[in-house]
Tab-separated table of C-alpha atoms in Angstrom:
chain	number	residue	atom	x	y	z
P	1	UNK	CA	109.195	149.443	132.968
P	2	UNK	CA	105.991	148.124	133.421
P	3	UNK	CA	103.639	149.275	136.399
P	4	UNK	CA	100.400	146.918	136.912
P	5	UNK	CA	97.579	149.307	138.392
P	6	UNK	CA	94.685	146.632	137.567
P	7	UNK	CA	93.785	144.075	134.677
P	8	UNK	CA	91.962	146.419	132.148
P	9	UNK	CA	94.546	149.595	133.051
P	10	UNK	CA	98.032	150.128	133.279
P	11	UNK	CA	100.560	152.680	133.053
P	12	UNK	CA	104.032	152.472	131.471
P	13	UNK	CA	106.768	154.592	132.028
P	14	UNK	CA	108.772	154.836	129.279
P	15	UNK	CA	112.250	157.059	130.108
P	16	UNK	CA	111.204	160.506	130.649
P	17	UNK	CA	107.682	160.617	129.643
P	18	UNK	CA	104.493	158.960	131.011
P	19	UNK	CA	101.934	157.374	128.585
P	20	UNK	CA	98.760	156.068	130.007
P	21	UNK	CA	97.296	153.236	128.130
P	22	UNK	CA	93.080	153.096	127.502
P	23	UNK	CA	91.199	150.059	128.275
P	24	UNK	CA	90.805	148.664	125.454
P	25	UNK	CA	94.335	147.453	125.459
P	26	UNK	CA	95.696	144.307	127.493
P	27	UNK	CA	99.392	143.175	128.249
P	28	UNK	CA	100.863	140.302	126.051
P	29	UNK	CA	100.143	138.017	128.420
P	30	UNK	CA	96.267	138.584	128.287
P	31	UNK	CA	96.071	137.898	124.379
P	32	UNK	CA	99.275	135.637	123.708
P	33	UNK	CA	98.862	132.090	123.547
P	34	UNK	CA	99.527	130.566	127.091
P	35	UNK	CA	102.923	128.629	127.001
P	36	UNK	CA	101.853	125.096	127.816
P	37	UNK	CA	104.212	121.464	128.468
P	38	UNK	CA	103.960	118.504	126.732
P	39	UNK	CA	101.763	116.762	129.085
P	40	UNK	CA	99.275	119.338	129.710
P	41	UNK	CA	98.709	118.089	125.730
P	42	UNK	CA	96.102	115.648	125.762
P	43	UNK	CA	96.667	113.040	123.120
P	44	UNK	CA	94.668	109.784	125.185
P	45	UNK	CA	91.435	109.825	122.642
P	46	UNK	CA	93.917	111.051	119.633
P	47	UNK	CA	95.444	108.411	117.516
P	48	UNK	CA	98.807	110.012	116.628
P	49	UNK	CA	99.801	108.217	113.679
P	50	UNK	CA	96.397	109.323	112.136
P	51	UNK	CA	96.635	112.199	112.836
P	52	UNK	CA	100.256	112.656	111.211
P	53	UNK	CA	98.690	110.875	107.974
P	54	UNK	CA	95.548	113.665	108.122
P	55	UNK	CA	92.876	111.315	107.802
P	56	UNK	CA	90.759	112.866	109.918
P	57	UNK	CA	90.978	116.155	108.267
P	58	UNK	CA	91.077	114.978	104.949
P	59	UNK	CA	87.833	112.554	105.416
P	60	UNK	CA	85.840	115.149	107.807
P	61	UNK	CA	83.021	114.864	105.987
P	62	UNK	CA	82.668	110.724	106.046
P	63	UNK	CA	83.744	110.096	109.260
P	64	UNK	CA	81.398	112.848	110.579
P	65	UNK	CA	78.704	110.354	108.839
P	66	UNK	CA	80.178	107.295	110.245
P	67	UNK	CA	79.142	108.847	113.521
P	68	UNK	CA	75.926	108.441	112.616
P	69	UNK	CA	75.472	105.367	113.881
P	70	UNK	CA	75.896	103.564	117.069
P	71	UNK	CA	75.078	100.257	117.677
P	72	UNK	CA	74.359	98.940	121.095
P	73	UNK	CA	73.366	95.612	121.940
P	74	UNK	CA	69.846	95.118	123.266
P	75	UNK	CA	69.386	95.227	127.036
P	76	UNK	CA	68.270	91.857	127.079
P	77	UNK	CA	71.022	90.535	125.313
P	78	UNK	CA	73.314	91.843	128.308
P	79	UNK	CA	71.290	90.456	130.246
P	80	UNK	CA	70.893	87.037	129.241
P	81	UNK	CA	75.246	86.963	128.510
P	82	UNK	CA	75.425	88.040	132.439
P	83	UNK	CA	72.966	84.887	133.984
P	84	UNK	CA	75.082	82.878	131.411
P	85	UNK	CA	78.262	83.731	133.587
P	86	UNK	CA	76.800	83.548	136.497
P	87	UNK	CA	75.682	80.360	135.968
P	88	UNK	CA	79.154	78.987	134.485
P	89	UNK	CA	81.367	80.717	137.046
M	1	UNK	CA	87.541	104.797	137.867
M	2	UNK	CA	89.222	101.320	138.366
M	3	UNK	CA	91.246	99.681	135.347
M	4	UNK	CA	90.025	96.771	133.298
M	5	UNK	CA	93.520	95.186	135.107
M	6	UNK	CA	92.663	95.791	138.112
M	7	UNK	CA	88.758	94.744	137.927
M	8	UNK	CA	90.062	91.123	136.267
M	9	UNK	CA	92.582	90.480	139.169
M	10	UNK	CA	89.573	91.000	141.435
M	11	UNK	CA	86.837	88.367	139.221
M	12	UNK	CA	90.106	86.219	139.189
M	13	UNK	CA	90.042	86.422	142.996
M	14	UNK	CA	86.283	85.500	143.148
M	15	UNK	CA	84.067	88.978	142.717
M	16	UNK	CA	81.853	87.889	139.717
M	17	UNK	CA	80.913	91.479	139.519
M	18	UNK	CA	83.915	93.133	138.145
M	19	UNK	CA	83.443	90.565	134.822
M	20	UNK	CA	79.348	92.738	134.673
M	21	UNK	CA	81.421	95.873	134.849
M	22	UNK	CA	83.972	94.896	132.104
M	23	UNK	CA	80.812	93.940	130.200
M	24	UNK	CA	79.286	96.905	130.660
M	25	UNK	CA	82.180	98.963	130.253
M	26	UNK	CA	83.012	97.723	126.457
M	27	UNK	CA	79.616	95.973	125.304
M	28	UNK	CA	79.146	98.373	123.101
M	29	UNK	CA	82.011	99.094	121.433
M	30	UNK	CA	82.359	94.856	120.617
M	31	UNK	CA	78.683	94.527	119.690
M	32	UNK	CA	79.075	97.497	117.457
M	33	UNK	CA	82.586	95.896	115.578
M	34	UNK	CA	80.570	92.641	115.339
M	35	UNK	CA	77.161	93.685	114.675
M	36	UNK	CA	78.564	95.810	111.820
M	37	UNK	CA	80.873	93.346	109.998
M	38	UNK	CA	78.391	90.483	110.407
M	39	UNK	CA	74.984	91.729	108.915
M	40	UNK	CA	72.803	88.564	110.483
M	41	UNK	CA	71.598	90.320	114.135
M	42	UNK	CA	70.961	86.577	115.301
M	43	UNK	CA	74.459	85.546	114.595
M	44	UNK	CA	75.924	88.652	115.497
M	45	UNK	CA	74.426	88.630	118.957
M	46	UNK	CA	75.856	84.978	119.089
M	47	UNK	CA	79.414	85.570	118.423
M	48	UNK	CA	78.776	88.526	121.044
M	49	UNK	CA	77.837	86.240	123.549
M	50	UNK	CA	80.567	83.635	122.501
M	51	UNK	CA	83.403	86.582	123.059
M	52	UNK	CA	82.952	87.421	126.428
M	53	UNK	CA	82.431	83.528	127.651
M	54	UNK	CA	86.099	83.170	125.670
M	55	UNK	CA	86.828	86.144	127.375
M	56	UNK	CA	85.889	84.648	130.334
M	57	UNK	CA	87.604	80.989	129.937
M	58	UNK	CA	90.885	82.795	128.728
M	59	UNK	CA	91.097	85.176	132.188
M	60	UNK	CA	90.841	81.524	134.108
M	61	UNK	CA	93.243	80.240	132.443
M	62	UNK	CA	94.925	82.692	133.314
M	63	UNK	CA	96.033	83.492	129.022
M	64	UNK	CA	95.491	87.382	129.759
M	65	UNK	CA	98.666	89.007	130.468
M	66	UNK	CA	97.994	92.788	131.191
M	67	UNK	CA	99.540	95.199	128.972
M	68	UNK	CA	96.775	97.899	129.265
M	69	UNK	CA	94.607	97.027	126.171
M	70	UNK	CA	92.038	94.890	127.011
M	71	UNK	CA	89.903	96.135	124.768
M	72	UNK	CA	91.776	95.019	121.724
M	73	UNK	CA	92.469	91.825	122.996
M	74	UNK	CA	88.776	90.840	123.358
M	75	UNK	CA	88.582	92.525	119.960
M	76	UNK	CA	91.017	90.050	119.051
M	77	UNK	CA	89.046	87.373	120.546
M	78	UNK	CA	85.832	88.451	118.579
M	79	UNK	CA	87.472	88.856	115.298
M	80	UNK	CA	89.184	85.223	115.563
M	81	UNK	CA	85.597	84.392	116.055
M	82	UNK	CA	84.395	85.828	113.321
M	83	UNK	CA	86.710	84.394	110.852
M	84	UNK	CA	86.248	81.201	112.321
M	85	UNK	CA	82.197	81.740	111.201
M	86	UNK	CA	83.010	82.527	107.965
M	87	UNK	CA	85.943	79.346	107.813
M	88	UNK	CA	82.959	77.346	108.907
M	89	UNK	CA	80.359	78.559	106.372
M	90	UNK	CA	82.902	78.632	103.338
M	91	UNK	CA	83.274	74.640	104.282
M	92	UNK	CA	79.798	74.048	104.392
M	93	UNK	CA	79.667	76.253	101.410
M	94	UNK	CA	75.997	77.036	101.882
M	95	UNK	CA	74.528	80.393	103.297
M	96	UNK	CA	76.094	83.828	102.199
M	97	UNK	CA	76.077	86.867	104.808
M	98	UNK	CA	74.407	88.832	101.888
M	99	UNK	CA	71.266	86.795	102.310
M	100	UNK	CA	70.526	88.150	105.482
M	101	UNK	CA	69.123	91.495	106.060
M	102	UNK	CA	69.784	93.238	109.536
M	103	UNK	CA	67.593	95.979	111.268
M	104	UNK	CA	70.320	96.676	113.754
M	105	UNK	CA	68.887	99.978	114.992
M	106	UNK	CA	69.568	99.786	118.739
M	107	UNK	CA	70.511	103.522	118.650
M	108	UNK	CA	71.072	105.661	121.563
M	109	UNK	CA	69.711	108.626	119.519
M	110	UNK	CA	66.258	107.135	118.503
M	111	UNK	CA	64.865	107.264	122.272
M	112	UNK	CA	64.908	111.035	122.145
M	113	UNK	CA	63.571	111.635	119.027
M	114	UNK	CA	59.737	111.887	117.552
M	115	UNK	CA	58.255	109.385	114.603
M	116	UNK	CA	59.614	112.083	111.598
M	117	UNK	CA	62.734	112.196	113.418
M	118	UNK	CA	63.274	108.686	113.725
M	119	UNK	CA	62.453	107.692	109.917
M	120	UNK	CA	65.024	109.997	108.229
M	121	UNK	CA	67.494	108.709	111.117
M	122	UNK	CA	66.957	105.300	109.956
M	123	UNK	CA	67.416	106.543	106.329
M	124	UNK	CA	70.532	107.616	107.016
M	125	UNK	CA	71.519	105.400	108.889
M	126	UNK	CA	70.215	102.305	105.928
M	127	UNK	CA	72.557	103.994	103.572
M	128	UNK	CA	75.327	104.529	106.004
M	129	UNK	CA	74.776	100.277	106.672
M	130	UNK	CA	74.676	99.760	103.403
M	131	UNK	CA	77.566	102.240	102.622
M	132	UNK	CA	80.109	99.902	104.959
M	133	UNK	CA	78.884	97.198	103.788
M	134	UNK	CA	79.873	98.015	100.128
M	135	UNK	CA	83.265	98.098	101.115
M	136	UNK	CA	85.988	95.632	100.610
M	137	UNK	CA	86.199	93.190	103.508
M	138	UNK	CA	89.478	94.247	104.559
M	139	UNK	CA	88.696	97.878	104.277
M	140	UNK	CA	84.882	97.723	106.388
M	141	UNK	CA	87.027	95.961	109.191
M	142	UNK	CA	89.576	98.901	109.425
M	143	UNK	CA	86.831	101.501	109.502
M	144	UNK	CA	84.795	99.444	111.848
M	145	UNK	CA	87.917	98.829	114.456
M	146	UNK	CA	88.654	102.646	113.538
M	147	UNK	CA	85.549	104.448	114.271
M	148	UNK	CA	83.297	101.690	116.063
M	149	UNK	CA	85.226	99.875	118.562
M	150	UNK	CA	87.910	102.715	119.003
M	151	UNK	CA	91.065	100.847	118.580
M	152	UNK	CA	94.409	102.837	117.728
M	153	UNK	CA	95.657	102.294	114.118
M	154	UNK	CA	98.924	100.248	116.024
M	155	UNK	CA	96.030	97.865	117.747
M	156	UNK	CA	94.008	97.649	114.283
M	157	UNK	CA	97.684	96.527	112.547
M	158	UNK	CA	98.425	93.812	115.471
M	159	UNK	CA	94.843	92.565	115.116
M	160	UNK	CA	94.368	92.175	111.586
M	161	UNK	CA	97.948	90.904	111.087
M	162	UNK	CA	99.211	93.388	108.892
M	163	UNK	CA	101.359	96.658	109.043
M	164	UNK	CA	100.387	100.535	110.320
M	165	UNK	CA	101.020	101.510	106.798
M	166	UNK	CA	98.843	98.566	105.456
M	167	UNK	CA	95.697	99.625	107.734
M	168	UNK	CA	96.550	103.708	107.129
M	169	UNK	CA	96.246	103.087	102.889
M	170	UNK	CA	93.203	100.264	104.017
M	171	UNK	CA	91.633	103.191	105.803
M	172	UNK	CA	91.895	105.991	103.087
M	173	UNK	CA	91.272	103.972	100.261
M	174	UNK	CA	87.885	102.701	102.195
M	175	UNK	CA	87.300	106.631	102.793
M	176	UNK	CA	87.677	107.645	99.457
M	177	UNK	CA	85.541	104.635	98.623
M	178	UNK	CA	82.580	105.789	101.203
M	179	UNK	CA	82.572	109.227	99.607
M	180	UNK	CA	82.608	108.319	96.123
M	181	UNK	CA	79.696	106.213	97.653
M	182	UNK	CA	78.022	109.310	99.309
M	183	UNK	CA	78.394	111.391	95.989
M	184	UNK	CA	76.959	108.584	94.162
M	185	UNK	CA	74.136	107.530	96.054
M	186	UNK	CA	73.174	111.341	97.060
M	187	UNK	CA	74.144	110.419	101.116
M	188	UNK	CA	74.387	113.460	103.515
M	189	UNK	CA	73.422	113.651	106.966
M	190	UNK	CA	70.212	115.566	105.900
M	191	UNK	CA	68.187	113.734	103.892
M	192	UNK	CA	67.550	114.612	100.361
């Protein structure tokens, strides 16, 4: 039997005797990985088949490079494509 | 946020601004596939421009039918364009993309950074260019759909017409490529 007296100290009673356990020690629940569902996993920005083959893992070290650049397109590029539309729709 | 769906039914119904938000919302990911499989900025900016006005006569004609990626389908769009370029200049047989050389260094990170900074970036970034551009033509598109425009390896397959499996063993051999690259060429994101 478990008796909660607060979240750093509790007290067990276990049969006859009483043993009072320090702070330092937390219930399972406190350390234990949390039980979570399927959809609380977020998969939208994970590409599962990669992921099965490892790629990612396996390639860390080039793919963390290919991050090293990021194109964008000039602002007046944009800019010139959106008076385009506007003047063709 | 609304969907890219839901902001096309409302251009279709007349408010031009929803196209400016789809434009904003992907510009960079299809300038980025485009500007790094097609070295020439000029023409890549062109074939930018020429997606989203296909883009555009393809929603009127009503050819979009919504099945949640429209990303990939403009990607589609842009990548018919670009083989189209290259149809065109194999025909006329006269200019090779190799001639050109690009300074496509539009980065995000180089407005925050000082003059030091900003040179090794760009060193890095040259060999990283230069690094995908080594790469087989069917491999550089994987890794640029991959990583750049942030399509899933089932979208990659559909667009480039071949299977998952095909773009998986595309994608590893142009990884193991890159590195053997890196180790060759002394490439690490500090610079040596």
């Amino acid at each position: 039997m478990i008796v909660y007296q607060n979240f750093l100290t509790y007290t067990i009673i276990i049969n006859q005797g009483r043993f009072q356990i320090n702070e330092n020690m937390k219930p399972m629940v406190l350390i234990s990985t949390q039980f979570i569902t399927l959809r609380e996993i977020k998969v939208e920005e994970i590409d599962l088949i990669e992921d099965a083959w490892g790629i990612n893992s396996e390639f860390c070290d080039v793919i963390d490079l290919l991050r090293e650049i990021e194109p964008i397109p000039e602002r007046c590029l944009t800019t010139n494509l959106i008076s385009k539309i506007r003047k063709i729709v | 946020m609304i969907s890219d769906y839901e902001l096309i039914l409302r251009f279709i119904k007349g408010e031009q601004s929803c196209f400016e938000k789809l434009i904003h919302r992907h510009k960079n990911k299809v300038f980025a596939y485009i500007s790094l499989y097609i070295r020439d900025q000029a023409l890549a900016e062109d074939i930018f421009q020429d997606t989203f006005l296909k883009v555009i006569q393809s929603v009127k004609a009503g050819k979009y039918a919504d099945n949640g990626k429209f990303i990939s389908w403009v990607m589609r769009i842009a990548h018919n364009l670009i083989i189209d370029h290259f149809r065109r200049i194999k025909q006329m047989n006269t200019i090779s993309n190799d001639n050109y050389e690009s300074d496509l260094f539009n980065s995000k990170a180089f407005a925050e950074d000082n003059v030091e900074d900003n040179m090794i970036k760009r060193q890095i970034q040259k060999d990283i260019r230069n690094m995908i551009s080594h790469l087989p033509d069917d491999q550089r598109e994987v890794v640029i759909l991959r990583h750049y425009a942030g399509l899933s390896f089932k979208e990659i397959a559909d667009i480039t017409d071949v299977s998952i499996n095909t773009a998986l063993g595309r994608m590893r051999y142009a990884l193991i490529n890159m590195r053997r690259i890196m180790v060759e060429k002394n490439i690490s994101l500090t610079l040596n």
